Tab-separated table of C-alpha atoms and ligand atoms in Angstrom:
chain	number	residue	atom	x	y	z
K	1358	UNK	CA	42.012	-4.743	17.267
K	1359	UNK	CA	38.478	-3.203	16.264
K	1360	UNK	CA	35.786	-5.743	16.184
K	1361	UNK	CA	35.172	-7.035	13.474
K	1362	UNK	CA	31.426	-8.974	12.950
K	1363	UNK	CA	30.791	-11.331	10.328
K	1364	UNK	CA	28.093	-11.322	7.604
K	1365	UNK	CA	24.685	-10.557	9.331
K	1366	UNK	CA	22.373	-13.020	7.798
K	1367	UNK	CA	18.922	-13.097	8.632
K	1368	UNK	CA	16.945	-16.152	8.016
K	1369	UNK	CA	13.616	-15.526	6.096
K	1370	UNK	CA	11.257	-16.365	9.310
K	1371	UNK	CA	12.925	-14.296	11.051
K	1372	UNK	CA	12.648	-11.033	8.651
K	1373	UNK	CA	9.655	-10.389	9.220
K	1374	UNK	CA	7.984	-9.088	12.695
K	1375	UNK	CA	4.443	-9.886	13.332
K	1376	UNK	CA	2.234	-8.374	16.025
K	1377	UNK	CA	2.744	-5.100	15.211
K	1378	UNK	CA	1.455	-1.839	13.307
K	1379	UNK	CA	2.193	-1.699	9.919
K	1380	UNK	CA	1.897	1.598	7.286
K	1381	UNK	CA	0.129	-0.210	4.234
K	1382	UNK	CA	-1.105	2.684	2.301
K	1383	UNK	CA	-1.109	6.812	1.717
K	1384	UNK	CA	-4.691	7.884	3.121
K	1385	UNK	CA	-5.083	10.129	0.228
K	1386	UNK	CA	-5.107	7.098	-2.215
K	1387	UNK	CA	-8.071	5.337	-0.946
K	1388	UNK	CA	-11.113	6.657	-1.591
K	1389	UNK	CA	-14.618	6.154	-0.591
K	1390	UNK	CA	-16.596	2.526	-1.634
K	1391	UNK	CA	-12.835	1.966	-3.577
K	1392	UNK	CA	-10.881	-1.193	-3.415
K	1393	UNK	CA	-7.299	-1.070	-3.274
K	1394	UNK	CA	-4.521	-3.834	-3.333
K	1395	UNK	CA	-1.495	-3.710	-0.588
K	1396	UNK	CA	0.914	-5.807	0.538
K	1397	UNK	CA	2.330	-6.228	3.900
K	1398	UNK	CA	4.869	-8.834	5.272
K	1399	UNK	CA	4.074	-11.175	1.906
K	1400	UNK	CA	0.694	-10.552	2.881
K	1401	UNK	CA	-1.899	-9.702	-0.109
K	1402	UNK	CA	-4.195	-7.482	1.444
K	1403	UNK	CA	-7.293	-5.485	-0.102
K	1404	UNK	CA	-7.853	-1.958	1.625
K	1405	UNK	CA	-10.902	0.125	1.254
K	1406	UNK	CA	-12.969	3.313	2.825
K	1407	UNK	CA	-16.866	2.157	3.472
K	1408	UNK	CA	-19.402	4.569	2.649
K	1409	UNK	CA	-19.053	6.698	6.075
K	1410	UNK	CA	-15.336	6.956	5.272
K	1411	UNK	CA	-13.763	4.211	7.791
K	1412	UNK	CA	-10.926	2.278	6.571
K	1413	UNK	CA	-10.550	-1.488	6.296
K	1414	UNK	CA	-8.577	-4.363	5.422
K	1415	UNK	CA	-9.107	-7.533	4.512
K	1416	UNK	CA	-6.894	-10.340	2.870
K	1417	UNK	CA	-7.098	-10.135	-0.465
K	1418	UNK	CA	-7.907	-14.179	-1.247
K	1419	UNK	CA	-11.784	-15.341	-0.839
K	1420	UNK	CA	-12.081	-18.354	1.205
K	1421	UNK	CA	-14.137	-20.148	-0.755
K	1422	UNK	CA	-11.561	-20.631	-3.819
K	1423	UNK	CA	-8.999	-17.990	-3.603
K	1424	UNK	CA	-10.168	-15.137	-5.968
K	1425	UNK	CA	-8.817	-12.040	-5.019
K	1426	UNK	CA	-11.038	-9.978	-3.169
K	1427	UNK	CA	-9.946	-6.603	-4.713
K	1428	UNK	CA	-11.563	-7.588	-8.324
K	1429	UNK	CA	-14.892	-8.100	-6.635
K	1430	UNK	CA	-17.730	-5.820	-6.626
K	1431	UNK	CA	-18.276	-2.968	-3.536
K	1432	UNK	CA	-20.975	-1.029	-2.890
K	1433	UNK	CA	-19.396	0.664	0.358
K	1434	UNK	CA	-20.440	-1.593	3.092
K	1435	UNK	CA	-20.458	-5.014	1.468
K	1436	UNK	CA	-17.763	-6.523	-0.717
K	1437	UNK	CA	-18.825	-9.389	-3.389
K	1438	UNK	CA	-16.570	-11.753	-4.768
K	1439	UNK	CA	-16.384	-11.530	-8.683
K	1440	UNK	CA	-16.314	-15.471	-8.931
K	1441	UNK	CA	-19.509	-16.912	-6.928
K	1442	UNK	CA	-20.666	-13.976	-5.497
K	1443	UNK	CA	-20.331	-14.641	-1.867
K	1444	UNK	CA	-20.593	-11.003	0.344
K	1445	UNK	CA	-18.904	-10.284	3.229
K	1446	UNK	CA	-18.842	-7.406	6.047
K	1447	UNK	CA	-15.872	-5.545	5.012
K	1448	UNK	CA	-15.041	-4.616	8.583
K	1449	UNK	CA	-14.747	-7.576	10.143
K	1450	UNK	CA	-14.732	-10.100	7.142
K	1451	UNK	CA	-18.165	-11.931	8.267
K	1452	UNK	CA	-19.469	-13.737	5.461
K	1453	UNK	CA	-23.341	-12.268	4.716
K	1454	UNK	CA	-24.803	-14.212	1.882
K	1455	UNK	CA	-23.590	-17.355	-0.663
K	1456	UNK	CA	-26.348	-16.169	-3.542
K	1457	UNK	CA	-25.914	-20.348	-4.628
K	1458	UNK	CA	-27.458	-21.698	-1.389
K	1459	UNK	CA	-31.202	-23.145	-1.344
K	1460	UNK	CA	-33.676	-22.256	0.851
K	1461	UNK	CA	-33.422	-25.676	2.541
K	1462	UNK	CA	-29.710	-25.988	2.691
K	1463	UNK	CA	-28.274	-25.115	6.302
K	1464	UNK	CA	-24.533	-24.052	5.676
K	1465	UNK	CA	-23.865	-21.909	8.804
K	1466	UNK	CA	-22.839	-18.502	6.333
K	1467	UNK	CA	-22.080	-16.250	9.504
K	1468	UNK	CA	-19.285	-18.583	10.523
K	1469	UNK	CA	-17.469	-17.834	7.620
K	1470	UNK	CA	-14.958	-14.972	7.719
K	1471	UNK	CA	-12.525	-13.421	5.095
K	1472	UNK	CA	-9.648	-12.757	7.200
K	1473	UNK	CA	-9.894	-9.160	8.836
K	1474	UNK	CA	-6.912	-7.177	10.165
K	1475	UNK	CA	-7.703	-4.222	12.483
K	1476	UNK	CA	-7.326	-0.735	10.550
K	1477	UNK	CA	-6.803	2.536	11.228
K	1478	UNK	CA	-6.053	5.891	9.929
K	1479	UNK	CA	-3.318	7.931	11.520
K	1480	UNK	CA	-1.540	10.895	10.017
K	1481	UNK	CA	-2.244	10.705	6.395
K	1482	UNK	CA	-1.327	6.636	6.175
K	1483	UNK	CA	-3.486	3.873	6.626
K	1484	UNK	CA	-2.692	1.073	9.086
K	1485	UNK	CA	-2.544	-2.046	9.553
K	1486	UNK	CA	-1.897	-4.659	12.834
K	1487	UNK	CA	-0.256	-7.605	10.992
K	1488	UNK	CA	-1.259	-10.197	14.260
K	1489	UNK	CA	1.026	-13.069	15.054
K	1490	UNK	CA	0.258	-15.895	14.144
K	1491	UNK	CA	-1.503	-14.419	10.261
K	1492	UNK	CA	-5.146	-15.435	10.212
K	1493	UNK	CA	-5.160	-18.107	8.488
K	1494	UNK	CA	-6.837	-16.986	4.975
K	1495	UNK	CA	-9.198	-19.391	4.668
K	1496	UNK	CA	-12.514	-20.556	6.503
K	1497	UNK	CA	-12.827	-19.572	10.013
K	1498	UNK	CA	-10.534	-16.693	10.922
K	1499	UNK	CA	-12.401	-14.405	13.331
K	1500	UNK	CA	-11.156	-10.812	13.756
K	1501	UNK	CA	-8.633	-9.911	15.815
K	1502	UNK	CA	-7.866	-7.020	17.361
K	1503	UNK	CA	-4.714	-5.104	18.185
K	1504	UNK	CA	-3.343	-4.352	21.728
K	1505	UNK	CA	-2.763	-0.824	21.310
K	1506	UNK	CA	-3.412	1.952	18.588
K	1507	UNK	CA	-1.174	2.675	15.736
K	1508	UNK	CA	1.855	4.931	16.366
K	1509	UNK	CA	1.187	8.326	15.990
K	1510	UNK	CA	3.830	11.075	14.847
K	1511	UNK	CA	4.402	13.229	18.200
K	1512	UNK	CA	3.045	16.783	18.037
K	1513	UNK	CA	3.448	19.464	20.487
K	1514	UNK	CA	0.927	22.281	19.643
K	1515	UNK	CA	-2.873	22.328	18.272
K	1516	UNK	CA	-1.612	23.837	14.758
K	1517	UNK	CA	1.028	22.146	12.311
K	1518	UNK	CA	1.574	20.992	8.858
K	1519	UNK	CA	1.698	17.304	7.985
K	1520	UNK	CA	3.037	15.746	5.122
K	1521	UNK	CA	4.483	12.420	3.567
K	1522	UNK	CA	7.147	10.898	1.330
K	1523	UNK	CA	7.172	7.469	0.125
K	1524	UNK	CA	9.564	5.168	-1.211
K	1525	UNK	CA	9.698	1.679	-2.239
K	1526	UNK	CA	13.181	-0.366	-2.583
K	1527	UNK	CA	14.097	-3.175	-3.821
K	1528	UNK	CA	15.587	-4.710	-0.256
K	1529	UNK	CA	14.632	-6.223	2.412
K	1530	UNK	CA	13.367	-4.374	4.960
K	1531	UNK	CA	16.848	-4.404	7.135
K	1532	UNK	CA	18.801	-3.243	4.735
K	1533	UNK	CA	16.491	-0.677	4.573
K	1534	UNK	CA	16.337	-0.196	8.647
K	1535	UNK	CA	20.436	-0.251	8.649
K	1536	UNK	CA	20.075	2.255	5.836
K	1537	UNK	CA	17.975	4.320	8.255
K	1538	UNK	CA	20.391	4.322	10.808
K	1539	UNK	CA	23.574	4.351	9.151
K	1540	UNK	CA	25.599	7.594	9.829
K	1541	UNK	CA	28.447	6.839	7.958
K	1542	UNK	CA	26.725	7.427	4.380
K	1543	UNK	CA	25.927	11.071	4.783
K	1544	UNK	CA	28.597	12.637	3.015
K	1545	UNK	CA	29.033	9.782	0.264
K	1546	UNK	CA	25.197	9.749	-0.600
K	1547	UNK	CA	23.621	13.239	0.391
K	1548	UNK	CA	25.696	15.640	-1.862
K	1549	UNK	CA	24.313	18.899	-2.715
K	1550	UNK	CA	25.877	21.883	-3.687
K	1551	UNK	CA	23.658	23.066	-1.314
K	1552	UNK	CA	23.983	20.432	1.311
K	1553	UNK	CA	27.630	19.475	1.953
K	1554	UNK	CA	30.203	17.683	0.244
K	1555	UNK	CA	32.359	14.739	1.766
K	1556	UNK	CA	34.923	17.751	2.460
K	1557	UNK	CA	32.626	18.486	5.773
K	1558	UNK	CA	33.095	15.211	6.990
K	1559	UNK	CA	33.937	15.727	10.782
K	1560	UNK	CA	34.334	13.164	13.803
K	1561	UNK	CA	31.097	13.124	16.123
K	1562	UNK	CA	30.323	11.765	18.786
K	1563	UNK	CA	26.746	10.573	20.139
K	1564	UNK	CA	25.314	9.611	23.403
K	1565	UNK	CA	22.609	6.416	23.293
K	1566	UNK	CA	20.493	5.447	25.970
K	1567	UNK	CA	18.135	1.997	25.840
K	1568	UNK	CA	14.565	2.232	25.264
K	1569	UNK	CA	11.813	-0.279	25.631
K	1570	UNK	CA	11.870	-1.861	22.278
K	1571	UNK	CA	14.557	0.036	21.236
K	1572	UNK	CA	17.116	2.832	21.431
K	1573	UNK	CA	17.696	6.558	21.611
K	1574	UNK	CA	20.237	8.891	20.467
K	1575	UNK	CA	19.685	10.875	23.728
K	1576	UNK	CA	18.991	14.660	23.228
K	1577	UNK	CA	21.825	17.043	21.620
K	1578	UNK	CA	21.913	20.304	19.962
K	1579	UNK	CA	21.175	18.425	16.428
K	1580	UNK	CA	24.420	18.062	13.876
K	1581	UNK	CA	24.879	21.135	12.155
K	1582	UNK	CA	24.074	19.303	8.735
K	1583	UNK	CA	20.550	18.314	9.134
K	1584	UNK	CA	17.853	19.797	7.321
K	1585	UNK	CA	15.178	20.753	9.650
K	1586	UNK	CA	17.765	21.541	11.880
K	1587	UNK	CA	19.438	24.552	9.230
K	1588	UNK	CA	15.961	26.010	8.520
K	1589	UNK	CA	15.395	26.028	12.144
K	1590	UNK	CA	17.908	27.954	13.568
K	1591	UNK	CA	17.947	30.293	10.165
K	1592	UNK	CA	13.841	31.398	11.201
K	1593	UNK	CA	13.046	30.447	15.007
K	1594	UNK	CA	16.437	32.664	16.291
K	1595	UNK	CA	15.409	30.478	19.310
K	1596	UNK	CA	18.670	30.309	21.535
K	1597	UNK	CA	18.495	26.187	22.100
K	1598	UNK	CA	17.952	23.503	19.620
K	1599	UNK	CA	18.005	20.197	21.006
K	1600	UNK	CA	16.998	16.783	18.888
K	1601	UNK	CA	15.972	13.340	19.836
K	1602	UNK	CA	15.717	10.201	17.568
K	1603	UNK	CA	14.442	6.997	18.592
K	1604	UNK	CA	14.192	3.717	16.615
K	1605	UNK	CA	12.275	1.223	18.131
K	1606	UNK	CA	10.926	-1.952	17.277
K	1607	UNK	CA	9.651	-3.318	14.386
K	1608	UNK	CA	10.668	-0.684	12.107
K	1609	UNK	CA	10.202	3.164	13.464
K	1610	UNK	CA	12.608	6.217	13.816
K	1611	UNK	CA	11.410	9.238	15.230
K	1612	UNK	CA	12.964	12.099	15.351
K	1613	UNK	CA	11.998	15.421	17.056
K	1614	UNK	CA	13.543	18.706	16.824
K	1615	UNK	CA	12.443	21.365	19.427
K	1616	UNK	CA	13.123	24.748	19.662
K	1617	UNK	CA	10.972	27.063	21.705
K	1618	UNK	CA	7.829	27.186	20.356
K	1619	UNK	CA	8.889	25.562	17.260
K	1620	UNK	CA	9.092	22.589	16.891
K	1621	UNK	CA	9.540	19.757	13.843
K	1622	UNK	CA	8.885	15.908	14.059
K	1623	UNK	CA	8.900	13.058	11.547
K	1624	UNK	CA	7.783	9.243	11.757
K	1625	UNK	CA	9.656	7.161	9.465
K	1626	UNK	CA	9.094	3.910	8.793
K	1627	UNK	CA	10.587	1.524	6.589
K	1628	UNK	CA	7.780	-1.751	5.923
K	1629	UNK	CA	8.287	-5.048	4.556
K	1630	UNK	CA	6.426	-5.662	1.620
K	1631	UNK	CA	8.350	-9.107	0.656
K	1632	UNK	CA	11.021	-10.472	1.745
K	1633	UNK	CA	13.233	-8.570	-0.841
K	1634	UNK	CA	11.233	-5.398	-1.198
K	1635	UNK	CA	10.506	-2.712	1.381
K	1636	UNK	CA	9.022	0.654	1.662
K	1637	UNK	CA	10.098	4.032	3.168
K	1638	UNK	CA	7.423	6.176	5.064
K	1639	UNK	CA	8.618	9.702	5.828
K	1640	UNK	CA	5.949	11.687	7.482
K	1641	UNK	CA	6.499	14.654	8.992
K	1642	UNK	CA	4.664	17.575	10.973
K	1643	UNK	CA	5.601	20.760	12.230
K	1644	UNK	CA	4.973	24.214	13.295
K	1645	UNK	CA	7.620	26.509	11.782
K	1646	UNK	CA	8.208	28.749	8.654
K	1647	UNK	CA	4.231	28.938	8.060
K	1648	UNK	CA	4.611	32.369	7.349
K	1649	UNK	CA	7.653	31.902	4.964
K	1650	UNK	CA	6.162	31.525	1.665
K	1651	UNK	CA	7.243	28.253	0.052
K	1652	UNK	CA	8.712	26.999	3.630
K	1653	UNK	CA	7.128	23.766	2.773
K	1654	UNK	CA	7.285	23.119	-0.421
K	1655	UNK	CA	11.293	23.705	0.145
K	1656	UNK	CA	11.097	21.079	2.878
K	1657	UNK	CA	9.253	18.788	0.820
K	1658	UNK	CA	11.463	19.345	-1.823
K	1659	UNK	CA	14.440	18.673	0.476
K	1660	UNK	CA	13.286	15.709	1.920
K	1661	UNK	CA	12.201	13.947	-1.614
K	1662	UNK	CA	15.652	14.746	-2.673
K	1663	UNK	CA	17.129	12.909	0.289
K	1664	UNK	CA	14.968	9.897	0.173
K	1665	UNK	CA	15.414	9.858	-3.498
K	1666	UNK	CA	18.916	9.593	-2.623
K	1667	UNK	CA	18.384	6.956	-0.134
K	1668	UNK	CA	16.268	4.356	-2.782
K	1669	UNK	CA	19.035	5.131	-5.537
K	1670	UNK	CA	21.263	3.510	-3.294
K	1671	UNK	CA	19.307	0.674	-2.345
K	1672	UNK	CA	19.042	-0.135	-6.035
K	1673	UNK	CA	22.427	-0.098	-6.503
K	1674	UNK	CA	22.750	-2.205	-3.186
K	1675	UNK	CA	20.637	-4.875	-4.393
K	1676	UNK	CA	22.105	-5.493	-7.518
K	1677	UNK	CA	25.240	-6.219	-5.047
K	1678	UNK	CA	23.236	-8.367	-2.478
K	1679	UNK	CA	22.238	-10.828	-5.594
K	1680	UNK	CA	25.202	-13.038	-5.290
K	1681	UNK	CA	24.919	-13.148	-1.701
K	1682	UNK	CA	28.187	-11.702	-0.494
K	1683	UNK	CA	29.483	-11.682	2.811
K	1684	UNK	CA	28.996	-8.485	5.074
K	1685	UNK	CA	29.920	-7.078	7.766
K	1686	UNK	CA	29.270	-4.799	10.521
K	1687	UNK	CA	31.859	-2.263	12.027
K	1688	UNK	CA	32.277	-0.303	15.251
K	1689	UNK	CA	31.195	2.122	16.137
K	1690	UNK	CA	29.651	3.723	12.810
K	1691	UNK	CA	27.379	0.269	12.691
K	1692	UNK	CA	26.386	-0.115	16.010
K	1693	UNK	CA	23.477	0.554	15.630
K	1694	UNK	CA	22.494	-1.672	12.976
K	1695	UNK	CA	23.944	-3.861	15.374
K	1696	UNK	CA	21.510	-3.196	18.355
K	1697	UNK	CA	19.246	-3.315	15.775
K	1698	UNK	CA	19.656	-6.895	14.656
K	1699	UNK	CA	20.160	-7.759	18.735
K	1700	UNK	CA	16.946	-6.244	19.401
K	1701	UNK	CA	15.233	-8.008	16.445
K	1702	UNK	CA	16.581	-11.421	17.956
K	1703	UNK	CA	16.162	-10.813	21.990
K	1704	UNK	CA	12.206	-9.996	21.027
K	1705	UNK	CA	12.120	-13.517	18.629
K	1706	UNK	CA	13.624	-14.971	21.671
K	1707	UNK	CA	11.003	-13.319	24.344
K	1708	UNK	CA	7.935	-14.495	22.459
K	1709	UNK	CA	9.776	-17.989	21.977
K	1710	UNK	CA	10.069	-18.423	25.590
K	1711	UNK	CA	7.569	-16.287	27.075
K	1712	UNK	CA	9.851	-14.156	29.306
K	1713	UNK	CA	10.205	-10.765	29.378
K	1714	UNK	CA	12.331	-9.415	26.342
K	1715	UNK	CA	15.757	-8.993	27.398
K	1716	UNK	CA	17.385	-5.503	26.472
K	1717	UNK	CA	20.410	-5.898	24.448
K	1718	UNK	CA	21.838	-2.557	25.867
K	1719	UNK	CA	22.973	-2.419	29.870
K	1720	UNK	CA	22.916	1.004	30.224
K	1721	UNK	CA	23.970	4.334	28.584
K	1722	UNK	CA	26.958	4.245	25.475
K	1723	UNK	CA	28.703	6.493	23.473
K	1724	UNK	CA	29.667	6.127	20.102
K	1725	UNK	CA	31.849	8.341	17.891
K	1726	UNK	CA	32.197	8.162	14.205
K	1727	UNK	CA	33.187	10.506	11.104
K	1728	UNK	CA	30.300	11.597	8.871
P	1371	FES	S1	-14.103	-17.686	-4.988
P	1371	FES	FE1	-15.127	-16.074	-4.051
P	1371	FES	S2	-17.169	-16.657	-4.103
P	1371	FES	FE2	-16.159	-18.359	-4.937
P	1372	FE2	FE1	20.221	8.375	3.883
């Protein structure tokens, strides 16, 4: 009998991943001494560029009564609330002047901070650590700062082009991860007369190997119906192609594409917003076709098509998730969703204890589907 899970129901806590890198916003949408408004993880933030150009993000709610931040006034290096005028340092939320104090009133101002969340810029997105627990928005909150830097998409030569997609849907952010990883809806979703048709379904099979934080679908000569992996082989007459994809915790699949020279590797990311809304970051660099006019642009336009794709679905999906139906999870098309959701719950459970996370994967598996 195949096994046969039943309906994988998260509860809302546990949605949601603190303590880790988040994609809040395109870099090319925030502009110098401009306020913009983001969300991340039910968290209203407000994300500007100072004067020299640095990002930063602060939670969008004032501590003394709330206002959001983004209506107030910048002038690139301070930002002043639109209610009582109170400024604050915009990098690390200190609070700089409250215009209604008297000369003879001694309200410590410096101890005040609008909560600050470290920020940086990394391949055409800005960032944003999300720290566990969320500064409280209020009062006190000094800045944090992240353990490491924000991913980065993996490049493998001095030259390459980089560009994004983005996508918001109207599910939570694992439906959108299972999405992500779900091999079975290739030939049901991605039609194309130029693509494939669910007549080239075809059983595969696919070697995984455990990660930290995650999992890899160890390298292969990529399917023959991937994208990159067509226009490679049609211009870098390179004799091996081989592809790796990761996904690893909270919400990242990499995939990288390698042959000779050439070489092709995307970032995705797929970012709770709310609870019931997430986002889908494609970004993607490479070194081929640059001397095949309108080799991008035809990339691009593939990709956009696919992730179009993708957030019809997801639509569609959550008009079907609204009544709460029972789901479930199969083998071996869905195992991965499944490590997913395993993974998800042995880190809750590491930071709960304080042990080291435990791996939901022993070793090496293979899984074999059609798609
Ligand atoms: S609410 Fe911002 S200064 Fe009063
Ligand atoms: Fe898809």
């Amino acid at each position: 009998m195949p096994e046969l899970d039943s309906p994988q129901r998260q509860t809302p806590d546990s949605l949601m991943l603190t303590g880790f890198w988040y994609r809040a916003i395109p870099a090319d949408r925030v502009h110098r001494n401009q306020l913009h408004k983001a969300m991340l993880l039910e968290i209203p933030l407000v994300v500007g560029r100072d004067r020299a150009g640095h990002p930063f993000a602060l939670r969008d709610s004032c501590p003394h009564r709330g206002m959001p931040l983004h209506c107030g006034q910048f002038d690139g290096e301070e930002l002043e609330c639109s209610y009582h005028g109170w400024k604050f340092d915009v990098h690390d939320g200190q609070c700089q002047l409250i215009p209604s104090l008297t000369s003879d009133q001694k309200l410590r101002v410096d101890r005040i901070y609008a909560g600050s969340y470290p920020c940086e810029e990394q391949d055409g997105f800005i960032w944003v650590y999300v720290p566990e627990p969320a500064p409280a928005g209020a009062g006190v909150a000094k800045p944090t700062s992240a353990p490491d830097p924000a991913p980065q998409v993996q490049k493998f030569s001095d030259k390459y082009k980089l560009a994004y997609l983005t996508a918001d849907m109207p599910v939570s952010v694992d439906h959108g991860i299972i999405g992500l990883m779900d091999p079975a809806h290739g030939p049901f979703v991605h039609q194309a007369w130029w693509w494939r048709s669910r007549h080239s379904i075809h059983e595969k099979q696919k070697n995984f190997e455990p990660i930290p934080n995650g999992f890899r679908m160890s390298a292969h000569t990529p399917s023959s119906n991937s994208v990159p992996y067509k226009l490679l082989r049609l211009y870098s007459a390179a004799d091996s192609i081989t592809t790796t994809i990761d996904f690893v915790l909270p919400n990242m699949r990499s995939e990288i594409i390698r042959a000779g020279k050439y070489w092709f590797s995307s970032l995705t990311t797929v970012t709770p917003i709310t609870r019931n809304h997430c986002r889908i970051d494609v970004v993607a660099a490479w070194n081929i076709f640059n001397w095949v006019p309108f080799a991008s642009e035809l990339l691009k336009f593939v990709f956009a098509k696919f992730v179009e794709q993708d957030r019809r679905t997801m639509e569609l999906q959550a008009e079907g998730l609204k009544h709460n139906p029972h789901l479930m999870l199969i083998d071996d098309a869905d195992r991965p969703a499944k490590w997913y959701f395993q993974l998800k719950a042995a880190h809750l459970e590491a930071k709960r204890t304080g042990q080291e996370m435990k791996h939901p994967m022993a070793g090496p598996v293979t899984l074999k589907w059609r798609s």
